Each structure stands twice: as C-alpha cells, then as structure tokens.
C-alpha cells in the first residue's frame, strides 16, 4: 500500500515542486512581458518592439551575443589543452593544477570583475609592472575596455570548459588512435582525422554551455562596464533604476529564448553527429 | 569505418612494430607536444591564480608601499607605516557580520532542502519508471542553462507577495542547487546496478522503505556528500539571483562583496574577498579531494 503510494505520488510531487519553483514563474515572466504596466494592464507587444527600437538595448543585445560567441569559441579551443593534459598525461602537480583551474567555478561575476580591475585597472598590478619594466604603463585601464571584459568572461569559463571537455576526452577510445598510429598517421594527423571527428559533439556541447553561461552573467559588467553594456545589465538597470518590470521581463524572455535555442541546437547537433556514424 | 576486428589487428601490428621502434624516439616525439601543452597550462594557471594572490596580499599588506593605492586611510590609533595590518578584517567582519551569517544559514538550509528533495528526485529520474520521466529530468536540469537574472525576475513576477521574506531568496537558490544534487545522485545510481542490489534485498525480505534506507542510501553516501558540498558552494557564492530577490534586511554575503567593491577602498574589498575565499576554498578543496574525476560530469552551469 505504502509502496504503491510512494511510487504513484513521488513523480507528481516532484513535478509540483518544479512547477512552483520554475514553471509558474516562467509563465508569469512571459505574461508580464506581454502587459503594459507593472501590475497587469492591456496585452501588448510593445515591450518587445521597444528592445529593438531603443538603440542602447539593441546594441547591448548585439554585444551580448557576439561577446558570448567569441568567449565560448576561445574557451573551447584553449581549454582543450589542459583537458587533454589532465586526461592523457601524467605530470607532477597534476592534482594541484586541476584544483587551481577549477577554482573560478564558484566565483561570482562581481568577484571576477573585481579581480580584473585589480590586475588591469587604471593603477592595476599589470600596468604597474609594465611601468616598472618598460617605463610606460601599458594595459592601464584595459579592465574597462573590451579586452578586459573578454578576459574576465574567459576567466569565468576556464573551469566550465575544461571540466566539460575533460569528461568528453575520457570517453574517447584510445584504441582508435593506436590503430591510426599503426597505419602510419602522425600525431597531427591522428588529432585531426581521428580525435576531432569523434570530439565534435562534445566541442559543440561545451560551446553551447559556455555560451549560455556568458550570456546570462552580468556580475562582471556590473563592476567593469564603463562604455560597454550587455543585455543582462540592461535588464538589471531597467529594474533598479527605472522600475520598468514589463520591459525587463521582455528582455529576460529574449535572453531565455537565445539560451534555450543555443542548448537545443547543440543537443540536436550532438544527437545527429553521434547517430549518423 | 572501423570494426573491432580491424582495431584488434591494428593493435597487434602496433605491438609488434613497437618492439622495433626505439622507445627513446617515441618518447621525444611525444614530449614536444606535451611540453607545449604544459606551457599553455602554466600560462592559464598564472592567469587564474595571480589575481587571487594579489587580493590575499592586499588584504593585510600596507599597499601604499607597493604603489597600488596612493594613500591609505587607517583607523584611530593605528600606525600608518605598519607593513602588516589585520584591521581590515575586523572592519569587514564587524560591518558585514549579518550578511555573512545570513549567507551561511541560507547555504546550510539549501543543503538540507536539497537532501530532502534532491536525493529522492535524483532517485526518481534515475530509477523511476513512469511516463514523462525524461521530461521531468529535462525540467529539473533546465535552470543550469538559464540566465540567473531572468529567473529572478520571473520569481518576482510570480511571487511578489512574499518579496522581502528571507525564504524568497532560498527559493532562488533552490532552483539552481537542486539540479546539482539530483545530478550527483542520479549519476551514481546509473553507474552501478542498483536494481540488482534492491532485488537481492527484496529476496531477503526487505520492504520498500528498508530497501531505500539500508540499501540505496548507504551506496549513495558519497554522492550525497559531494552533492551537499557542491550545493553549499553554489549557494554561498550565488549573486545573480539573490541580488534582485533580496531586500536590505535579507542581503547575502556576495552582495556585501558588491557593496565593498563599489564603495570601499582596495584594502577593505580585498579583506572582504579573503573572508569569502576563506569559507569557499576549504569546501572547494574537499570537493576536489572527494570528487576527482566524477566532477567533470556534475559540475556544469553557473
């Protein structure tokens, strides 16, 4: 009796928790974005057209997308190196290196923004060091420019990309490479012709994951943005400064839609790539 | 297309050929690539660790010596020329004690709720057999891909009535922490034949509750510990969601960090950051030590 009850009730109970925590708020978000005022009002699409008509939010959306794309691509390419080392090689201090690399995992965006300002701000450590070495304070104020934002976002993605690629590399069958080796393939040929084709789905999945994380993060720009605005920061300002919830909700829905599209595309591609072969 | 047979054959060939290739040649060819990768790793490590070292040093060193800040405000009765001072820590701890305490309570509560809800949830999505199980799993893991700020606005729109209550912030944290616990538990349950163990226990006369508490739970001890640590770390460091959900009375420690970054000097900000690191680093170290390779499967999302 008890067992039957547990078996029948537990699924719906979990569903109820998720509906309360996630589904209902998301429905309210979409409905809020389609209304005029903070508390209801007539149905309208004005909030969405406003995003594309207002120059600042349009630019922010554009920046958000291409910065996230760029950082995700860089993270996938660069972090493949450490991931490869961790899976395929042994070297002294491997555990410590891995621990240090996963350190930024629980740093929030604001903390990374602060670190970025310390290192690359107007009187940051790097400019000071440069001045001491060369006499000119190179990189002074980089934190507040595009370069600083890119570096900070990349910092954010290092552990995520590395861990995700690591788990993919662990699943590769080393025997395929041995076979290629025995057929006379060099290291580079083995990598491009044997490893990469197997790795494509994982690279795409990692790309989508890092893209989504970058897209939603606003702590970094909250600290360092002077000339740059990204869409999450616009959402934040619409609420804190103007108390315009419908517009903020519409921007959030746009962010959600892009993130969902990215992860669905990645999953579809992964599915296709793994099942075609 | 490679069949297992071709692979076997190739392996055999390789083994035979391996005898004729001098091992030193092989090792050298490999080591150039490895050295390049190690250099890359060293650069990345330097980028990751150097700001942290600067912050830790800045929290107790008189940084006007380093030329990092032009002049330093010192409290009453302290030596302005002292090289080392710990006054910023006492300043931060005194000023931001409520936030530190609240964040700690919030993280512990998140862990408790995640054990109560997340563990059964993980069990359900790994072992359950009801229609729509896959959809439920997708829904449970969905928040990991969603921007935190969108979630917080959604919560505000849906539950404006309870805005300002402390458990409103907990709601936001649970959305992001439940997937971690569920994933840990489900991952472990999928890695061994749990059904066989349960059948064995059943054949010995154990009821469903006995099986859950004496067979399933003990084998999940490691996963639950790891999940709890992850939940604690995620909850304690969370900023995106809590910053919009909270009110001045229910402010979390990361928001206190934000306040110091915006309004205080480099030394105070560094000291506050070091306090944050002092809580989070032991947890992260434990996660690394316990988790090892499994982490790559679990740790994703913001």
Short mmCIF file of C-alpha atoms in Angstrom, two decimals, chain A residues 2-3 6-7 10-11 14-15 17-26 28-29 31-33 38 77-82 84-86 89-91 95-111 114-116 118-119 123-125 128 151 154-156 158 160 163-164 166-167 170 173 175-176 178-183 190 209 212-213 215-219 222-223 232-233 235-236 239-240 245-246 248-249 252-253 255-256 259-260 263 267 277, chain B residues 1-2 4 6-11 13-14 30 34 37-41 44-45 47-52 54-55 66-70 117 120-122 124-125 130 134 136 138-140 142-151 153-159 163 171-172 174-175 178 180 202 208-209 211 233-234 237-241 243-244 254-255 257-258 261-262 265-266 269-270 273 276-277 280-281 284 288-297 299-302:
data_model
loop_
_atom_site.label_atom_id
_atom_site.label_comp_id
_atom_site.label_asym_id
_atom_site.label_seq_id
_atom_site.Cartn_x
_atom_site.Cartn_y
_atom_site.Cartn_z
CA UNK A 2 2.70 2.41 1.15
CA UNK A 3 4.90 1.33 -1.70
CA UNK A 6 5.21 6.24 -2.92
CA UNK A 7 5.55 5.03 -6.49
CA UNK A 10 6.53 10.77 -5.91
CA UNK A 11 6.60 11.71 -9.59
CA UNK A 14 8.47 16.37 -7.76
CA UNK A 15 6.58 17.83 -10.69
CA UNK A 17 7.84 21.32 -6.69
CA UNK A 18 9.23 22.14 -10.12
CA UNK A 19 6.01 23.82 -11.22
CA UNK A 20 6.05 26.04 -8.13
CA UNK A 21 9.75 26.86 -8.39
CA UNK A 22 10.23 27.08 -12.13
CA UNK A 23 7.27 26.63 -14.47
CA UNK A 24 4.81 29.04 -12.89
CA UNK A 25 7.42 31.85 -12.53
CA UNK A 26 8.39 31.40 -16.17
CA UNK A 28 4.37 34.78 -15.18
CA UNK A 29 7.54 36.15 -16.78
CA UNK A 31 2.81 37.03 -19.39
CA UNK A 32 4.40 40.01 -17.61
CA UNK A 33 6.43 40.80 -20.69
CA UNK A 38 3.96 46.70 -13.76
CA UNK A 77 39.84 25.91 -28.21
CA UNK A 78 42.17 26.97 -25.40
CA UNK A 79 40.79 24.73 -22.66
CA UNK A 80 41.16 21.67 -24.86
CA UNK A 81 44.88 21.86 -23.99
CA UNK A 82 44.60 21.49 -20.21
CA UNK A 84 43.94 16.84 -22.87
CA UNK A 85 46.82 17.02 -20.37
CA UNK A 86 44.61 16.02 -17.46
CA UNK A 89 49.26 12.68 -19.44
CA UNK A 90 50.75 12.41 -16.01
CA UNK A 91 52.96 15.09 -14.60
CA UNK A 95 46.05 17.33 -8.91
CA UNK A 96 47.01 20.78 -7.68
CA UNK A 97 46.94 22.21 -11.20
CA UNK A 98 43.47 20.79 -11.70
CA UNK A 99 42.27 22.16 -8.38
CA UNK A 100 43.58 25.65 -9.21
CA UNK A 101 42.00 25.55 -12.64
CA UNK A 102 38.57 24.73 -11.25
CA UNK A 103 38.87 27.50 -8.66
CA UNK A 104 36.83 30.15 -10.57
CA UNK A 105 33.87 27.75 -10.65
CA UNK A 106 32.27 29.25 -7.57
CA UNK A 107 33.44 32.82 -8.10
CA UNK A 108 30.51 35.02 -8.93
CA UNK A 109 30.81 37.55 -11.74
CA UNK A 110 31.35 40.50 -9.42
CA UNK A 111 34.37 38.83 -7.82
CA UNK A 114 36.97 42.97 -9.07
CA UNK A 115 39.97 40.74 -9.82
CA UNK A 116 40.00 42.15 -13.34
CA UNK A 118 42.87 44.90 -9.60
CA UNK A 119 45.01 43.40 -12.34
CA UNK A 123 46.53 51.58 -11.41
CA UNK A 124 46.31 47.80 -11.56
CA UNK A 125 49.11 45.35 -10.96
CA UNK A 128 52.40 49.00 -12.59
CA UNK A 151 39.47 38.34 -20.37
CA UNK A 154 37.15 33.92 -20.35
CA UNK A 155 38.35 33.58 -16.72
CA UNK A 156 34.77 32.70 -15.86
CA UNK A 158 38.00 28.25 -17.82
CA UNK A 160 33.45 25.04 -17.04
CA UNK A 163 35.71 20.05 -16.98
CA UNK A 164 33.20 19.56 -19.77
CA UNK A 166 37.67 16.50 -19.84
CA UNK A 167 34.65 14.27 -19.45
CA UNK A 170 37.73 10.47 -21.07
CA UNK A 173 38.57 5.12 -27.25
CA UNK A 175 42.50 2.14 -29.40
CA UNK A 176 41.31 4.10 -32.44
CA UNK A 178 46.59 3.31 -31.74
CA UNK A 179 45.10 1.86 -34.88
CA UNK A 180 45.71 5.09 -36.79
CA UNK A 181 49.24 5.16 -35.41
CA UNK A 182 49.88 1.67 -36.65
CA UNK A 183 48.66 2.74 -40.09
CA UNK A 190 45.79 11.42 -35.56
CA UNK A 209 27.27 25.55 -22.30
CA UNK A 212 24.76 30.17 -22.19
CA UNK A 213 26.77 30.94 -19.05
CA UNK A 215 25.08 35.22 -21.98
CA UNK A 216 23.40 35.23 -18.60
CA UNK A 217 26.24 36.57 -16.49
CA UNK A 218 26.14 40.23 -15.58
CA UNK A 219 28.31 40.47 -12.46
CA UNK A 222 28.28 45.36 -13.32
CA UNK A 223 31.77 46.06 -11.96
CA UNK A 232 21.66 41.26 -18.65
CA UNK A 233 23.00 44.59 -17.36
CA UNK A 235 17.66 44.16 -17.57
CA UNK A 236 19.21 44.95 -14.23
CA UNK A 239 14.59 47.30 -12.67
CA UNK A 240 16.96 49.08 -10.30
CA UNK A 245 9.30 45.36 -14.96
CA UNK A 246 7.47 44.61 -18.25
CA UNK A 248 12.88 43.90 -18.09
CA UNK A 249 10.69 40.81 -18.43
CA UNK A 252 14.69 38.36 -19.96
CA UNK A 253 12.46 36.38 -22.30
CA UNK A 255 17.78 36.10 -23.14
CA UNK A 256 15.95 32.90 -22.20
CA UNK A 259 19.92 30.42 -24.28
CA UNK A 260 17.29 27.76 -24.98
CA UNK A 263 21.31 24.48 -25.91
CA UNK A 267 21.78 18.94 -28.39
CA UNK A 277 28.18 7.43 -37.51
CA UNK B 1 34.57 2.63 -40.78
CA UNK B 2 36.49 0.61 -38.23
CA UNK B 4 36.51 -4.15 -33.68
CA UNK B 6 40.40 -4.01 -37.56
CA UNK B 7 41.23 -2.37 -34.26
CA UNK B 8 42.40 -5.65 -32.80
CA UNK B 9 44.53 -6.25 -35.85
CA UNK B 10 45.98 -2.78 -35.73
CA UNK B 11 46.77 -3.18 -32.05
CA UNK B 13 50.52 -4.75 -35.53
CA UNK B 14 51.36 -1.88 -33.28
CA UNK B 30 55.54 12.89 -27.69
CA UNK B 34 53.35 17.67 -24.13
CA UNK B 37 50.57 21.91 -23.66
CA UNK B 38 52.29 22.23 -20.28
CA UNK B 39 53.40 25.75 -21.20
CA UNK B 40 49.81 26.63 -22.12
CA UNK B 41 48.63 25.16 -18.83
CA UNK B 44 46.39 29.63 -17.75
CA UNK B 45 47.31 28.75 -14.17
CA UNK B 47 46.17 33.95 -15.14
CA UNK B 48 43.88 32.15 -12.70
CA UNK B 49 45.99 32.32 -9.57
CA UNK B 50 47.83 35.66 -9.77
CA UNK B 51 44.81 37.91 -9.08
CA UNK B 52 43.89 35.74 -6.11
CA UNK B 54 47.30 39.84 -5.14
CA UNK B 55 43.98 40.04 -3.31
CA UNK B 66 53.52 48.62 -3.47
CA UNK B 67 52.29 51.73 -5.19
CA UNK B 68 48.89 50.21 -5.75
CA UNK B 69 46.97 52.85 -3.91
CA UNK B 70 48.09 56.40 -3.37
CA UNK B 117 14.03 16.89 -2.17
CA UNK B 120 14.55 11.48 -3.97
CA UNK B 121 14.41 13.48 -7.19
CA UNK B 122 17.71 12.02 -8.33
CA UNK B 124 13.27 9.15 -9.37
CA UNK B 125 14.93 10.32 -12.57
CA UNK B 130 6.60 6.39 -15.04
CA UNK B 134 12.64 12.06 -19.27
CA UNK B 136 10.85 15.61 -15.67
CA UNK B 138 14.91 17.84 -18.55
CA UNK B 139 12.81 20.22 -16.47
CA UNK B 140 14.88 19.57 -13.35
CA UNK B 142 16.85 23.15 -17.20
CA UNK B 143 17.84 26.01 -14.83
CA UNK B 144 21.54 25.27 -15.35
CA UNK B 145 21.24 26.70 -18.87
CA UNK B 146 19.05 29.69 -17.96
CA UNK B 147 20.32 33.18 -17.11
CA UNK B 148 20.01 33.86 -13.38
CA UNK B 149 18.64 37.34 -13.85
CA UNK B 150 15.74 36.02 -15.94
CA UNK B 151 14.89 33.50 -13.22
CA UNK B 153 12.62 38.45 -12.48
CA UNK B 154 10.32 35.50 -13.13
CA UNK B 155 10.21 34.77 -9.39
CA UNK B 156 9.48 38.40 -8.59
CA UNK B 157 6.65 38.46 -11.13
CA UNK B 158 5.15 35.26 -9.80
CA UNK B 159 5.51 35.72 -6.05
CA UNK B 163 9.16 39.52 -1.68
CA UNK B 171 13.58 29.80 -3.46
CA UNK B 172 16.01 31.31 -5.93
CA UNK B 174 16.96 26.06 -4.65
CA UNK B 175 16.24 26.45 -8.37
CA UNK B 178 18.56 21.16 -6.82
CA UNK B 180 23.43 19.68 -8.75
CA UNK B 202 13.86 -7.89 -1.57
CA UNK B 208 10.47 -0.88 0.16
CA UNK B 209 11.42 1.54 2.95
CA UNK B 211 15.49 -1.18 0.90
CA UNK B 233 29.48 26.24 -2.61
CA UNK B 234 26.93 27.26 -5.25
CA UNK B 237 28.72 32.18 -3.89
CA UNK B 238 25.44 32.96 -5.66
CA UNK B 239 24.97 36.59 -6.65
CA UNK B 240 22.91 36.91 -9.84
CA UNK B 241 19.65 35.60 -8.44
CA UNK B 243 20.80 40.33 -5.66
CA UNK B 244 17.38 41.07 -7.13
CA UNK B 254 28.21 38.25 -2.16
CA UNK B 255 26.03 41.37 -2.16
CA UNK B 257 31.16 42.00 -1.54
CA UNK B 258 29.47 44.05 -4.24
CA UNK B 261 33.71 46.83 -4.43
CA UNK B 262 31.53 49.81 -5.17
CA UNK B 265 38.88 51.00 -0.62
CA UNK B 266 41.01 48.31 -2.18
CA UNK B 269 37.39 44.97 -0.68
CA UNK B 270 40.36 42.59 -0.54
CA UNK B 273 37.09 38.85 -0.65
CA UNK B 276 34.66 34.91 1.24
CA UNK B 277 37.55 32.77 -0.02
CA UNK B 280 34.59 28.74 -0.02
CA UNK B 281 38.13 27.40 -0.53
CA UNK B 284 36.20 23.53 -2.95
CA UNK B 288 38.25 18.22 -5.41
CA UNK B 289 39.55 15.68 -2.94
CA UNK B 290 36.31 13.68 -2.81
CA UNK B 291 35.09 14.24 -6.35
CA UNK B 292 38.12 13.76 -8.54
CA UNK B 293 37.05 12.51 -11.93
CA UNK B 294 33.31 12.46 -11.29
CA UNK B 295 33.32 16.24 -11.05
CA UNK B 296 33.55 16.68 -14.78
CA UNK B 297 30.18 15.01 -15.12
CA UNK B 299 29.95 20.49 -12.33
CA UNK B 300 28.35 22.46 -15.07
CA UNK B 301 26.26 25.54 -15.25
CA UNK B 302 26.68 28.76 -13.36
#
